[in-house]
C-alpha positions in Angstrom: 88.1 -155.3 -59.5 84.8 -155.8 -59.2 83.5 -156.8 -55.5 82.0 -160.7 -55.7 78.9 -161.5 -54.5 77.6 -163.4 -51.6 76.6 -166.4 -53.5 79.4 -166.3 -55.7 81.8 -166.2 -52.8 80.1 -169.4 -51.3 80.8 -170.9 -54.3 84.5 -170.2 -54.3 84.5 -171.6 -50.8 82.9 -175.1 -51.7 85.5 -175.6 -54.3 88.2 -174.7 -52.2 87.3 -177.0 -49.3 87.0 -179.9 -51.7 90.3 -180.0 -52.3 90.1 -178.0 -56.3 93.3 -176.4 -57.1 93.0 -172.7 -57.7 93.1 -172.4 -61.3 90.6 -175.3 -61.3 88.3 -173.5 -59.3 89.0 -170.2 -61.6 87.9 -172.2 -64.6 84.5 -173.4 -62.7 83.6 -170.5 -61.3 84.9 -167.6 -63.8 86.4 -165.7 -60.8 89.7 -164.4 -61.5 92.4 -166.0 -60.0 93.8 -162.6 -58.2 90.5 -162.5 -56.6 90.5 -166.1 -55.4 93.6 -165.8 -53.6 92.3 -162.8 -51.7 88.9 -164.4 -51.1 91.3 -167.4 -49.4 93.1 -164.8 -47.5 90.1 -162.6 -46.2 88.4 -165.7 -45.1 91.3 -167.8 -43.8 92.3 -164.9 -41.4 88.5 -164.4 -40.5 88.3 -168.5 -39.7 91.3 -168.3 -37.4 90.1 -165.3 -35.5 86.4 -167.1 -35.3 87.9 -170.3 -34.1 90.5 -169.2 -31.3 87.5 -166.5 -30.2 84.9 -170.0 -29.7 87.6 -172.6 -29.4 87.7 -172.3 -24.9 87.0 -173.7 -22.1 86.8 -176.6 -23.8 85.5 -180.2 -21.6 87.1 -182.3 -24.0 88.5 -185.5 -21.9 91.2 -187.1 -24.7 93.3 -185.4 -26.6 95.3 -186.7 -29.5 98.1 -184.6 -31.4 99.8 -185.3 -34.2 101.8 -183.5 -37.1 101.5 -183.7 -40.8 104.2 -182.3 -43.3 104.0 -180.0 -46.2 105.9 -178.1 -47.9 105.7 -174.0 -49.4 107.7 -172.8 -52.3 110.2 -176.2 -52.6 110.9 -179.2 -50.8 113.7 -177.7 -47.7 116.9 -179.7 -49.8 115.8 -177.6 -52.8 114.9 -174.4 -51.7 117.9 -171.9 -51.7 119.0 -170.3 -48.7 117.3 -166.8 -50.0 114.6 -168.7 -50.6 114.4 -170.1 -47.2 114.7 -166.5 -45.4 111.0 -165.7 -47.5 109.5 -169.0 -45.7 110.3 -171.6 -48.4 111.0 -175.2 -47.2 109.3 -177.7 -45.4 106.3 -177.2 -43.0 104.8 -178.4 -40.5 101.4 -178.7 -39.3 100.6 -179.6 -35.5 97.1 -181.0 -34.9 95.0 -181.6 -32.0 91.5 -183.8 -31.9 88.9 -184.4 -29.6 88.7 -188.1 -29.4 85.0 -188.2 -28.4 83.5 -184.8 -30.5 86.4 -184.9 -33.8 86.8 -181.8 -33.1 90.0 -180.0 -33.7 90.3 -177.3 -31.6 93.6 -175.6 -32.8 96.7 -176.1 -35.0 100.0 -174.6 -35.2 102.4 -173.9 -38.5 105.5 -174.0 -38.5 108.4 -176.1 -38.0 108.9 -179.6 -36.1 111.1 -178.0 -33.2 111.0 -177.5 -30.1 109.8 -174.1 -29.9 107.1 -175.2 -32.7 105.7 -177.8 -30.1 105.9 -175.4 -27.0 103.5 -172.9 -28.9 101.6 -175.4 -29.7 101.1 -177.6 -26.5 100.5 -173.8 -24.8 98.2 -172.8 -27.0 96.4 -176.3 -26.1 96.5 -175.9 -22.6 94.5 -172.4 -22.8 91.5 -173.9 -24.4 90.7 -177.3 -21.7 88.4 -176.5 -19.2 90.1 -179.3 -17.0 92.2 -182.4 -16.9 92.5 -184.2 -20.0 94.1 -187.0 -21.2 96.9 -186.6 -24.1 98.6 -189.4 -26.3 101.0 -188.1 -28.8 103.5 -189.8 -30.8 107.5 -190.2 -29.4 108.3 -187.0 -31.5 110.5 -186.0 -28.3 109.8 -181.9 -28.6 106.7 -183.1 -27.0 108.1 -184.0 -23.8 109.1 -180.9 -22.2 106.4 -178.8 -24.3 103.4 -180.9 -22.3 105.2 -180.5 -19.2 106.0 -176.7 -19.5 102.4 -176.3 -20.5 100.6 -178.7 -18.6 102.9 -179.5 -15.5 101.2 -182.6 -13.6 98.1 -181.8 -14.5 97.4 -183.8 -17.3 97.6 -188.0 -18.1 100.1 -188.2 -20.8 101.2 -191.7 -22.8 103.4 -191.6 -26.2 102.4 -194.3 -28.8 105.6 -194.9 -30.9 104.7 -197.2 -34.6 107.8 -199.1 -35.3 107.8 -199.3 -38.7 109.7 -202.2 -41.4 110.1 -203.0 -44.9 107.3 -204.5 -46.6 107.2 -206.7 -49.3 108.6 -205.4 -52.7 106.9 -204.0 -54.9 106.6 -202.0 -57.9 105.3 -199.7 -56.5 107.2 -195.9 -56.8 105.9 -194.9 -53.6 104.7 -196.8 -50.5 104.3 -196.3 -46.6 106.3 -198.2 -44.4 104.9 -201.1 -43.1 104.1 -201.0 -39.5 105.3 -204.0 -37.5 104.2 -202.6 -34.0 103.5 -200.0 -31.6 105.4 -198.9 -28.3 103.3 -197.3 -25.4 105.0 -194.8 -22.6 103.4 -193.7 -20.0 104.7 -190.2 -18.9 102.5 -188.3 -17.1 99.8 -189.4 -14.7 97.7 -192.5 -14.7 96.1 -192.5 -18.9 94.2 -195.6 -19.7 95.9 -197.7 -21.7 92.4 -198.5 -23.8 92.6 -195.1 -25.0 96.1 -194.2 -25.3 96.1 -194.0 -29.3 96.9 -191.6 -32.3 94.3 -193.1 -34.6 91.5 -190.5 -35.2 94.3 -187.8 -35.2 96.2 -189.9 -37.7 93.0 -190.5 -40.3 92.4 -186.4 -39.8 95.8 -186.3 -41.8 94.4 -188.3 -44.4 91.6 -185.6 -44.6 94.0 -182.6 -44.7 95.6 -184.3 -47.7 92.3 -184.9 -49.2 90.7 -181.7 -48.7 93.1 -179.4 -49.5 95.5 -179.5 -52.7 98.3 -178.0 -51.1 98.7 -181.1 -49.1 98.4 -183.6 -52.1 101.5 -185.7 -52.4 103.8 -186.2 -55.4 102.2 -183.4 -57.8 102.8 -179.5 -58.4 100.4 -178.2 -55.7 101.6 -176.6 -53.4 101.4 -173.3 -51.6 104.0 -170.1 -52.4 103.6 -168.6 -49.7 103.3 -169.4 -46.0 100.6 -166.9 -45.2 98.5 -168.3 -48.2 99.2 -172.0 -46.6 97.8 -170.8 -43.3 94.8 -169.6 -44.7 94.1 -172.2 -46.5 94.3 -174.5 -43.2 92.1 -172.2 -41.0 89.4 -172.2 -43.7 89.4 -176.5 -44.3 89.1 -176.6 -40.2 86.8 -174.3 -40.0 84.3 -176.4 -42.7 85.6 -179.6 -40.9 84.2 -178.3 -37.5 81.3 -176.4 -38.8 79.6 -177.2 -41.6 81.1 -181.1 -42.7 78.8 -184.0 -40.9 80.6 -186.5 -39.2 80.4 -190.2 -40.7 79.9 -192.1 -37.4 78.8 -188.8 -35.1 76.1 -188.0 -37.6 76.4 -184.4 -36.7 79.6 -182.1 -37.0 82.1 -181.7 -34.4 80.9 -178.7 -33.3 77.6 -179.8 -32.5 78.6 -182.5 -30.8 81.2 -180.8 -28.7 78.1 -177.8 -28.0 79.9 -174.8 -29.4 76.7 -174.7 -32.2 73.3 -175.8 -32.2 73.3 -176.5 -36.2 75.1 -178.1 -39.1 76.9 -174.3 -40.9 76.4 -173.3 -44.7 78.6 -171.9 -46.4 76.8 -168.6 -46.6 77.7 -168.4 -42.8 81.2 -168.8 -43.4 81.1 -166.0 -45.8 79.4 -163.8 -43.6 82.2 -163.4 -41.5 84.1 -161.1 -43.1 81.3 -158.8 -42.1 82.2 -159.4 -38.5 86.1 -159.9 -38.3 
Protein backbone atom coordinates (compact mmCIF):
# COMPACT_ATOMS: atom_id res chain seq x y z
CA UNK A 1 0.00 0.00 0.00
CA UNK A 2 1.10 3.07 -1.09
CA UNK A 3 2.09 5.71 1.80
CA UNK A 4 -0.56 8.87 1.49
CA UNK A 5 0.52 12.13 1.39
CA UNK A 6 0.49 15.04 3.58
CA UNK A 7 -2.23 16.85 1.97
CA UNK A 8 -4.14 13.89 1.09
CA UNK A 9 -4.12 12.91 4.72
CA UNK A 10 -5.50 16.35 5.73
CA UNK A 11 -8.14 15.71 3.57
CA UNK A 12 -9.12 12.41 5.08
CA UNK A 13 -9.16 14.24 8.37
CA UNK A 14 -11.64 17.04 7.37
CA UNK A 15 -14.10 14.51 6.16
CA UNK A 16 -13.86 12.56 9.12
CA UNK A 17 -14.40 15.39 11.62
CA UNK A 18 -17.52 16.42 9.70
CA UNK A 19 -19.26 13.67 10.57
CA UNK A 20 -18.83 11.59 6.66
CA UNK A 21 -19.11 7.96 7.14
CA UNK A 22 -16.09 6.06 5.96
CA UNK A 23 -17.12 4.70 2.73
CA UNK A 24 -18.38 8.23 2.05
CA UNK A 25 -15.22 9.66 2.58
CA UNK A 26 -13.53 6.66 0.43
CA UNK A 27 -15.72 7.77 -2.47
CA UNK A 28 -14.58 11.70 -2.08
CA UNK A 29 -11.33 11.27 -1.52
CA UNK A 30 -10.33 7.93 -3.66
CA UNK A 31 -8.43 6.56 -0.53
CA UNK A 32 -8.97 3.10 0.05
CA UNK A 33 -11.06 2.25 2.80
CA UNK A 34 -8.19 -0.18 4.50
CA UNK A 35 -6.15 2.82 4.52
CA UNK A 36 -8.76 5.18 6.05
CA UNK A 37 -9.21 3.08 8.95
CA UNK A 38 -5.54 3.00 9.73
CA UNK A 39 -5.17 6.77 8.96
CA UNK A 40 -8.19 7.00 11.92
CA UNK A 41 -6.23 4.74 14.14
CA UNK A 42 -2.61 6.35 13.71
CA UNK A 43 -4.10 9.63 14.36
CA UNK A 44 -6.63 8.91 17.04
CA UNK A 45 -3.92 7.21 19.25
CA UNK A 46 -1.48 10.23 18.32
CA UNK A 47 -4.54 12.80 19.49
CA UNK A 48 -5.01 11.03 22.84
CA UNK A 49 -1.28 10.98 23.63
CA UNK A 50 -1.11 14.83 22.48
CA UNK A 51 -4.00 15.78 24.58
CA UNK A 52 -3.34 13.98 28.02
CA UNK A 53 0.64 15.19 27.44
CA UNK A 54 -0.96 19.28 27.24
CA UNK A 55 -4.25 18.68 28.97
CA UNK A 56 -2.55 19.74 32.96
CA UNK A 57 -2.46 21.82 35.37
CA UNK A 58 -5.38 23.09 34.21
CA UNK A 59 -7.06 26.68 36.10
CA UNK A 60 -10.32 25.83 34.85
CA UNK A 61 -12.88 27.08 37.77
CA UNK A 62 -16.31 24.97 36.60
CA UNK A 63 -16.47 21.87 35.60
CA UNK A 64 -19.47 20.09 34.00
CA UNK A 65 -19.57 16.19 33.21
CA UNK A 66 -21.81 14.41 31.55
CA UNK A 67 -22.13 10.98 29.56
CA UNK A 68 -23.43 10.29 26.12
CA UNK A 69 -24.26 6.58 24.85
CA UNK A 70 -23.24 4.67 21.84
CA UNK A 71 -23.09 1.65 20.87
CA UNK A 72 -20.08 -0.78 18.90
CA UNK A 73 -20.89 -3.93 17.05
CA UNK A 74 -24.95 -4.17 18.27
CA UNK A 75 -27.19 -2.55 20.58
CA UNK A 76 -26.14 -4.63 24.30
CA UNK A 77 -29.90 -6.68 24.11
CA UNK A 78 -28.68 -7.85 20.64
CA UNK A 79 -25.18 -8.57 20.85
CA UNK A 80 -24.50 -12.30 21.79
CA UNK A 81 -22.60 -13.17 24.74
CA UNK A 82 -19.36 -14.06 22.40
CA UNK A 83 -20.00 -11.03 20.90
CA UNK A 84 -19.91 -9.11 24.11
CA UNK A 85 -16.46 -10.76 25.38
CA UNK A 86 -14.79 -8.91 21.78
CA UNK A 87 -16.34 -5.42 23.16
CA UNK A 88 -19.80 -5.48 21.47
CA UNK A 89 -22.65 -3.74 23.32
CA UNK A 90 -23.37 -0.48 24.54
CA UNK A 91 -20.86 2.24 25.33
CA UNK A 92 -20.40 4.87 27.14
CA UNK A 93 -18.71 8.03 26.80
CA UNK A 94 -17.87 10.36 29.96
CA UNK A 95 -17.28 13.95 29.19
CA UNK A 96 -15.88 16.88 30.91
CA UNK A 97 -16.16 20.83 29.88
CA UNK A 98 -14.71 23.83 30.89
CA UNK A 99 -17.68 26.12 31.50
CA UNK A 100 -15.79 29.37 30.87
CA UNK A 101 -12.95 28.05 27.83
CA UNK A 102 -15.42 24.93 26.13
CA UNK A 103 -12.76 23.14 26.55
CA UNK A 104 -12.95 19.43 27.16
CA UNK A 105 -10.09 18.38 28.78
CA UNK A 106 -10.52 14.47 28.92
CA UNK A 107 -13.04 11.70 28.30
CA UNK A 108 -13.32 8.13 29.30
CA UNK A 109 -14.89 4.89 27.26
CA UNK A 110 -16.32 2.52 28.58
CA UNK A 111 -19.22 1.58 30.58
CA UNK A 112 -21.69 3.56 32.96
CA UNK A 113 -20.43 1.86 36.26
CA UNK A 114 -18.90 2.60 38.91
CA UNK A 115 -15.47 1.68 38.16
CA UNK A 116 -16.15 3.71 34.64
CA UNK A 117 -16.79 6.94 36.69
CA UNK A 118 -13.83 6.37 39.29
CA UNK A 119 -11.35 6.40 36.18
CA UNK A 120 -12.88 9.00 35.07
CA UNK A 121 -13.48 11.49 37.94
CA UNK A 122 -9.46 10.48 38.75
CA UNK A 123 -8.28 11.09 35.69
CA UNK A 124 -10.16 14.66 36.13
CA UNK A 125 -8.70 15.34 39.27
CA UNK A 126 -4.92 15.05 37.82
CA UNK A 127 -5.41 17.78 35.30
CA UNK A 128 -6.97 20.96 37.77
CA UNK A 129 -4.44 23.08 38.92
CA UNK A 130 -6.83 23.91 42.03
CA UNK A 131 -10.26 23.95 43.38
CA UNK A 132 -12.95 23.79 41.02
CA UNK A 133 -16.38 23.62 41.03
CA UNK A 134 -18.27 20.43 39.50
CA UNK A 135 -22.09 19.89 38.62
CA UNK A 136 -22.89 16.49 37.21
CA UNK A 137 -26.08 14.86 36.72
CA UNK A 138 -27.66 12.37 39.69
CA UNK A 139 -26.08 9.41 37.72
CA UNK A 140 -25.13 8.04 41.48
CA UNK A 141 -21.58 6.37 40.34
CA UNK A 142 -20.63 9.88 40.65
CA UNK A 143 -20.98 10.20 44.22
CA UNK A 144 -18.31 8.26 45.66
CA UNK A 145 -16.04 8.56 42.32
CA UNK A 146 -15.81 12.71 43.14
CA UNK A 147 -15.26 12.02 46.61
CA UNK A 148 -12.53 9.21 46.18
CA UNK A 149 -10.93 11.59 43.77
CA UNK A 150 -11.51 14.87 44.99
CA UNK A 151 -12.20 14.37 48.80
CA UNK A 152 -13.35 17.99 50.25
CA UNK A 153 -11.66 19.65 47.99
CA UNK A 154 -13.91 20.46 45.43
CA UNK A 155 -17.78 22.37 45.35
CA UNK A 156 -19.98 19.66 44.02
CA UNK A 157 -23.95 20.08 43.22
CA UNK A 158 -26.00 17.29 41.09
CA UNK A 159 -28.63 18.80 38.63
CA UNK A 160 -31.28 16.00 38.22
CA UNK A 161 -34.01 16.82 34.85
CA UNK A 162 -37.24 15.15 35.80
CA UNK A 163 -38.52 14.26 32.72
CA UNK A 164 -42.68 13.53 31.55
CA UNK A 165 -44.65 12.55 28.67
CA UNK A 166 -45.30 15.09 26.13
CA UNK A 167 -47.98 15.58 23.95
CA UNK A 168 -48.56 12.77 21.29
CA UNK A 169 -47.43 12.75 18.50
CA UNK A 170 -46.60 10.98 15.38
CA UNK A 171 -43.66 11.13 15.75
CA UNK A 172 -41.39 7.56 15.83
CA UNK A 173 -38.95 8.99 18.01
CA UNK A 174 -38.94 11.87 20.47
CA UNK A 175 -37.05 13.06 23.75
CA UNK A 176 -38.80 13.19 26.85
CA UNK A 177 -40.21 16.20 27.76
CA UNK A 178 -38.52 17.88 30.68
CA UNK A 179 -40.97 19.08 33.36
CA UNK A 180 -38.07 20.25 35.79
CA UNK A 181 -34.83 20.16 37.37
CA UNK A 182 -33.66 19.06 40.98
CA UNK A 183 -30.47 20.69 42.50
CA UNK A 184 -28.18 18.78 45.36
CA UNK A 185 -25.68 20.20 46.87
CA UNK A 186 -22.98 17.65 47.97
CA UNK A 187 -19.85 18.93 48.36
CA UNK A 188 -18.76 22.40 49.55
CA UNK A 189 -20.44 25.72 49.01
CA UNK A 190 -21.16 25.68 44.59
CA UNK A 191 -23.14 28.64 43.55
CA UNK A 192 -26.29 27.87 42.68
CA UNK A 193 -26.06 30.36 39.46
CA UNK A 194 -23.75 28.09 38.03
CA UNK A 195 -24.64 24.78 39.13
CA UNK A 196 -25.81 23.40 35.45
CA UNK A 197 -25.11 20.65 32.83
CA UNK A 198 -26.01 22.84 29.84
CA UNK A 199 -22.80 23.47 27.76
CA UNK A 200 -21.77 19.75 28.59
CA UNK A 201 -25.24 18.68 27.46
CA UNK A 202 -25.14 20.77 23.90
CA UNK A 203 -21.33 19.22 23.50
CA UNK A 204 -23.37 15.81 23.19
CA UNK A 205 -25.31 17.31 20.50
CA UNK A 206 -21.89 17.99 18.76
CA UNK A 207 -20.49 14.37 19.30
CA UNK A 208 -23.65 13.19 17.49
CA UNK A 209 -23.16 15.67 14.82
CA UNK A 210 -19.60 15.36 14.19
CA UNK A 211 -18.97 11.97 14.22
CA UNK A 212 -21.20 9.21 12.33
CA UNK A 213 -20.69 6.68 14.74
CA UNK A 214 -22.74 8.57 17.21
CA UNK A 215 -25.71 9.27 14.66
CA UNK A 216 -28.91 7.86 15.96
CA UNK A 217 -31.37 5.41 14.35
CA UNK A 218 -29.11 4.45 11.13
CA UNK A 219 -26.31 1.75 10.38
CA UNK A 220 -23.31 3.73 11.65
CA UNK A 221 -21.74 2.57 13.92
CA UNK A 222 -18.26 1.53 15.02
CA UNK A 223 -17.06 -2.47 15.01
CA UNK A 224 -14.70 -2.12 17.08
CA UNK A 225 -14.05 -0.38 20.38
CA UNK A 226 -10.49 0.60 19.59
CA UNK A 227 -11.69 2.11 16.25
CA UNK A 228 -14.56 4.05 18.40
CA UNK A 229 -11.86 5.52 20.66
CA UNK A 230 -10.00 6.83 17.95
CA UNK A 231 -12.46 8.25 16.42
CA UNK A 232 -13.45 10.25 19.70
CA UNK A 233 -9.76 11.42 20.45
CA UNK A 234 -9.47 12.79 16.89
CA UNK A 235 -13.25 14.88 16.89
CA UNK A 236 -11.86 16.37 20.47
CA UNK A 237 -8.81 17.03 19.39
CA UNK A 238 -10.39 19.36 16.12
CA UNK A 239 -12.95 20.57 18.77
CA UNK A 240 -10.21 21.97 21.09
CA UNK A 241 -7.75 22.91 18.41
CA UNK A 242 -8.64 23.81 15.25
CA UNK A 243 -12.87 24.41 15.42
CA UNK A 244 -13.62 28.28 16.48
CA UNK A 245 -16.01 28.71 19.08
CA UNK A 246 -19.53 30.42 18.08
CA UNK A 247 -19.73 32.76 21.08
CA UNK A 248 -15.79 32.54 22.24
CA UNK A 249 -14.72 33.55 18.77
CA UNK A 250 -11.58 31.68 19.25
CA UNK A 251 -11.14 27.80 19.99
CA UNK A 252 -11.08 26.37 23.31
CA UNK A 253 -7.65 26.05 23.43
CA UNK A 254 -6.89 29.44 22.88
CA UNK A 255 -9.00 30.64 25.23
CA UNK A 256 -8.03 28.35 27.97
CA UNK A 257 -3.87 29.34 26.88
CA UNK A 258 -2.70 25.89 25.96
CA UNK A 259 -2.08 27.50 22.07
CA UNK A 260 -1.54 30.87 20.82
CA UNK A 261 -3.41 29.97 17.29
CA UNK A 262 -6.50 28.56 15.67
CA UNK A 263 -4.75 24.63 14.35
CA UNK A 264 -4.97 23.38 10.59
CA UNK A 265 -5.29 20.34 9.77
CA UNK A 266 -1.88 19.94 8.47
CA UNK A 267 -0.81 20.21 12.18
CA UNK A 268 -2.88 17.47 13.18
CA UNK A 269 -1.32 15.33 10.69
CA UNK A 270 2.00 16.16 11.60
CA UNK A 271 1.77 14.43 14.65
CA UNK A 272 2.31 11.19 13.71
CA UNK A 273 5.85 12.40 13.13
CA UNK A 274 6.11 13.16 16.79
CA UNK A 275 4.02 10.39 18.75
Amino acid sequence: MNKLTAEKRARVVAALVEGNSLRAITRMTGTHRGAVMKLLADLGRACSIYQDKVFRNLTCKRIQCDEIWSFVGAKEKNATPEKKMEGWGDVWTWTALDAETKLVPCWYVGTRDSAAAYHFMHDLADRLAHRVQLTTDGHKPYLSAVADAFGTGIDYATLTKIYGEGPKTEARYSPAQCMGTQVAKITGNPESDHVSTSFVERQNLTMRMSMRRFTRLTNAFSKKVENHEHAIALHFMHYNFCRIHQSLRVTPAIQAGITNHVWVLAEIVALLEHC
